[in-house]
Coordinates of C-alpha atoms in Angstrom, one line a residue:
M1 CA -0.2 -0.2 -0.1
S2 CA 1.4 3.2 -0.9
V3 CA 1.6 6.5 1.6
E4 CA 0.5 10.2 -0.2
L5 CA 1.0 13.1 2.6
G6 CA 0.6 11.0 5.1
R7 CA -3.0 9.7 4.0
T8 CA -3.2 6.2 2.4
K9 CA -3.9 5.2 -0.9
N10 CA -7.1 3.1 -2.7
P11 CA -4.8 -0.3 -4.6
M12 CA -7.8 -0.6 -6.0
S13 CA -8.1 2.2 -8.1
G14 CA -5.8 1.3 -10.5
G15 CA -3.5 4.2 -11.1
G16 CA -1.7 4.8 -8.1
G17 CA -4.8 5.5 -6.0
Q18 CA -6.4 7.9 -5.3
S19 CA -6.1 10.1 -2.0
T20 CA -8.9 11.4 0.0
N21 CA -6.5 14.7 2.3
T22 CA -5.9 18.1 -0.2
N23 CA -4.7 19.5 2.4
S24 CA -0.2 18.6 2.6
T25 CA 2.3 18.5 5.7
Q26 CA 3.2 21.4 4.7
S27 CA -0.2 23.8 4.9
G28 CA 0.2 24.3 8.9
C29 CA -2.6 21.6 9.2
S30 CA -2.6 20.4 13.1
R31 CA -2.3 16.8 13.7
A32 CA -5.9 17.1 15.5
S33 CA -8.0 18.4 12.6
K34 CA -6.3 16.0 10.5
S35 CA -7.7 12.2 12.5
A36 CA -11.1 14.0 12.5
T37 CA -11.3 14.5 8.7
A38 CA -9.6 11.2 8.1
T39 CA -11.3 8.2 6.4
P40 CA -11.0 4.7 7.8
E41 CA -7.2 2.5 6.4
L42 CA -8.7 0.5 2.8
P43 CA -8.3 -3.6 4.2
T44 CA -5.2 -5.5 3.0
Q45 CA -5.6 -7.6 -0.1
V46 CA -4.6 -10.7 2.1
V47 CA -7.6 -9.7 4.2
V48 CA -10.5 -8.9 1.2
H49 CA -9.9 -12.5 -0.1
L50 CA -9.7 -14.1 3.2
A51 CA -13.3 -12.0 3.4
L52 CA -14.6 -13.6 -0.2
F53 CA -13.5 -16.9 0.4
L54 CA -15.1 -17.1 4.4
G55 CA -17.9 -16.2 2.5
Q56 CA -18.0 -18.1 -0.5
A57 CA -17.7 -21.4 2.1
I58 CA -20.7 -20.2 4.3
N59 CA -22.7 -19.8 1.4
G60 CA -22.1 -23.5 0.1
G61 CA -22.1 -24.5 3.2
G62 CA -25.8 -23.5 4.1
A63 CA -26.7 -25.8 1.3
V64 CA -25.9 -28.8 3.1
V65 CA -26.6 -27.5 6.6
G66 CA -30.0 -26.7 4.9
K67 CA -30.1 -30.2 3.6
L68 CA -29.6 -31.5 6.9
G69 CA -32.9 -29.6 7.8
L70 CA -35.4 -30.0 5.5
P71 CA -36.1 -33.8 5.8
A72 CA -38.0 -33.5 9.2
V73 CA -39.1 -30.2 7.7
S74 CA -41.5 -28.9 4.9
P75 CA -39.5 -26.2 3.3
V76 CA -41.7 -23.0 3.8
L77 CA -41.5 -23.7 7.7
F78 CA -38.1 -23.7 7.2
A79 CA -37.9 -20.5 4.7
L80 CA -40.2 -18.8 7.2
L81 CA -38.4 -19.5 10.3
R82 CA -34.7 -18.6 8.7
E83 CA -36.3 -14.9 7.4
V84 CA -37.9 -14.6 10.3
L85 CA -35.0 -15.5 13.3
A86 CA -32.7 -13.6 10.2
T87 CA -34.4 -10.2 10.6
P88 CA -34.1 -9.2 13.7
L89 CA -30.2 -10.1 13.7
L90 CA -29.5 -8.6 11.1
G91 CA -31.8 -5.6 12.6
L92 CA -29.5 -5.0 15.3
L93 CA -26.3 -5.0 13.1
A94 CA -27.7 -2.3 11.0
K95 CA -29.0 0.0 13.9
Q96 CA -25.5 -1.0 15.4
L97 CA -24.0 0.3 12.0
D98 CA -25.5 3.4 11.0
G99 CA -27.4 4.4 14.5
S100 CA -30.7 4.1 13.7
L101 CA -32.9 2.1 12.1
S102 CA -35.4 5.1 10.5
I103 CA -37.0 3.3 7.1
K104 CA -38.6 6.2 4.3
K105 CA -42.5 6.3 3.7
K106 CA -41.4 6.2 -0.3
D107 CA -39.3 2.8 0.5
I108 CA -41.7 0.8 2.5
G109 CA -43.0 -0.4 -0.8
L110 CA -39.8 -1.2 -1.9
L111 CA -39.0 -3.1 1.0
C112 CA -42.0 -5.2 1.2
M113 CA -41.2 -5.9 -1.9
A114 CA -37.6 -6.8 -1.3
S115 CA -38.8 -8.9 2.0
F116 CA -41.1 -10.6 -1.1
A117 CA -38.4 -11.8 -2.9
L118 CA -36.1 -12.7 0.0
F119 CA -39.2 -15.2 1.1
S120 CA -39.8 -16.7 -2.9
N121 CA -36.4 -17.5 -3.4
Q122 CA -36.2 -18.9 -0.2
I123 CA -39.0 -21.3 -0.6
C124 CA -38.1 -21.7 -4.3
Y125 CA -34.5 -23.4 -3.5
L126 CA -35.5 -24.5 0.2
T127 CA -38.1 -26.6 -2.0
G128 CA -34.9 -27.9 -5.2
L129 CA -32.5 -28.5 -2.0
K130 CA -35.2 -30.8 -0.4
L131 CA -35.8 -32.6 -4.0
A132 CA -31.9 -32.5 -5.1
N133 CA -28.8 -32.6 -3.8
P134 CA -26.5 -29.8 -1.9
V135 CA -24.0 -30.2 -5.0
V136 CA -27.1 -29.1 -6.7
G137 CA -28.1 -26.3 -5.0
S138 CA -24.5 -24.6 -4.9
A139 CA -24.4 -24.9 -8.5
W140 CA -27.5 -22.5 -9.2
Q141 CA -26.2 -20.1 -6.8
P142 CA -24.1 -18.7 -9.2
S143 CA -27.2 -17.5 -11.5
Q144 CA -28.0 -15.4 -8.8
P145 CA -27.0 -11.9 -11.2
V146 CA -27.8 -13.9 -14.6
F147 CA -31.9 -12.9 -13.1
V148 CA -30.8 -10.1 -11.6
L149 CA -29.4 -8.2 -14.8
V150 CA -32.1 -9.8 -16.3
L151 CA -35.2 -8.6 -14.6
A152 CA -33.1 -5.0 -13.9
V153 CA -32.9 -4.4 -17.3
F154 CA -36.8 -5.5 -18.0
F155 CA -38.0 -2.8 -15.5
K156 CA -35.4 -0.3 -17.2
M157 CA -33.2 -0.3 -14.0
D158 CA -30.4 -0.8 -16.2
T159 CA -29.2 -0.7 -19.2
C160 CA -27.1 -4.0 -20.4
S161 CA -23.6 -3.3 -22.2
V162 CA -21.4 -4.7 -24.0
L163 CA -19.0 -5.6 -20.1
K164 CA -22.7 -6.7 -18.1
L165 CA -23.3 -9.1 -20.9
A166 CA -20.1 -10.8 -21.0
G167 CA -20.1 -11.9 -17.2
V168 CA -23.7 -13.2 -17.9
L169 CA -22.0 -15.7 -20.5
C170 CA -18.9 -16.2 -18.3
C171 CA -21.4 -17.2 -16.0

């Protein structure tokens, strides 16, 4: 990671990084004012890749754990329990990170549609998992970005570019 004028640069930005500090040490800024406006240091590449690996391992392990719990429980009940347990945990995490759980009135409809979509996704996934095996369930998970792009283009929320189409074809 390179440093310029006491600031860390973003190694992901390509061209040597971006520095957010416009005041140099020669401008006479005090140390206290610099620490008050300092941006947090970015994680290293190792930490980023370990987090991505851990996320994928948990995602793949979720299919195996789901398959273990499904023989005794209906997929609908399993999805309901999963959502009911996850909602307060994620709400507490959001409150901890953001400080509040305020939802704008204009976002309530979007939140309800997203909740319905997530619940429907879980029901369909868990039903397929009950009928098939965890390997088949995990193999279908990478197709989600394909469906996101198709739906976003259909609802005119995004446009389809050559790069996005290439990403879909690679998937």
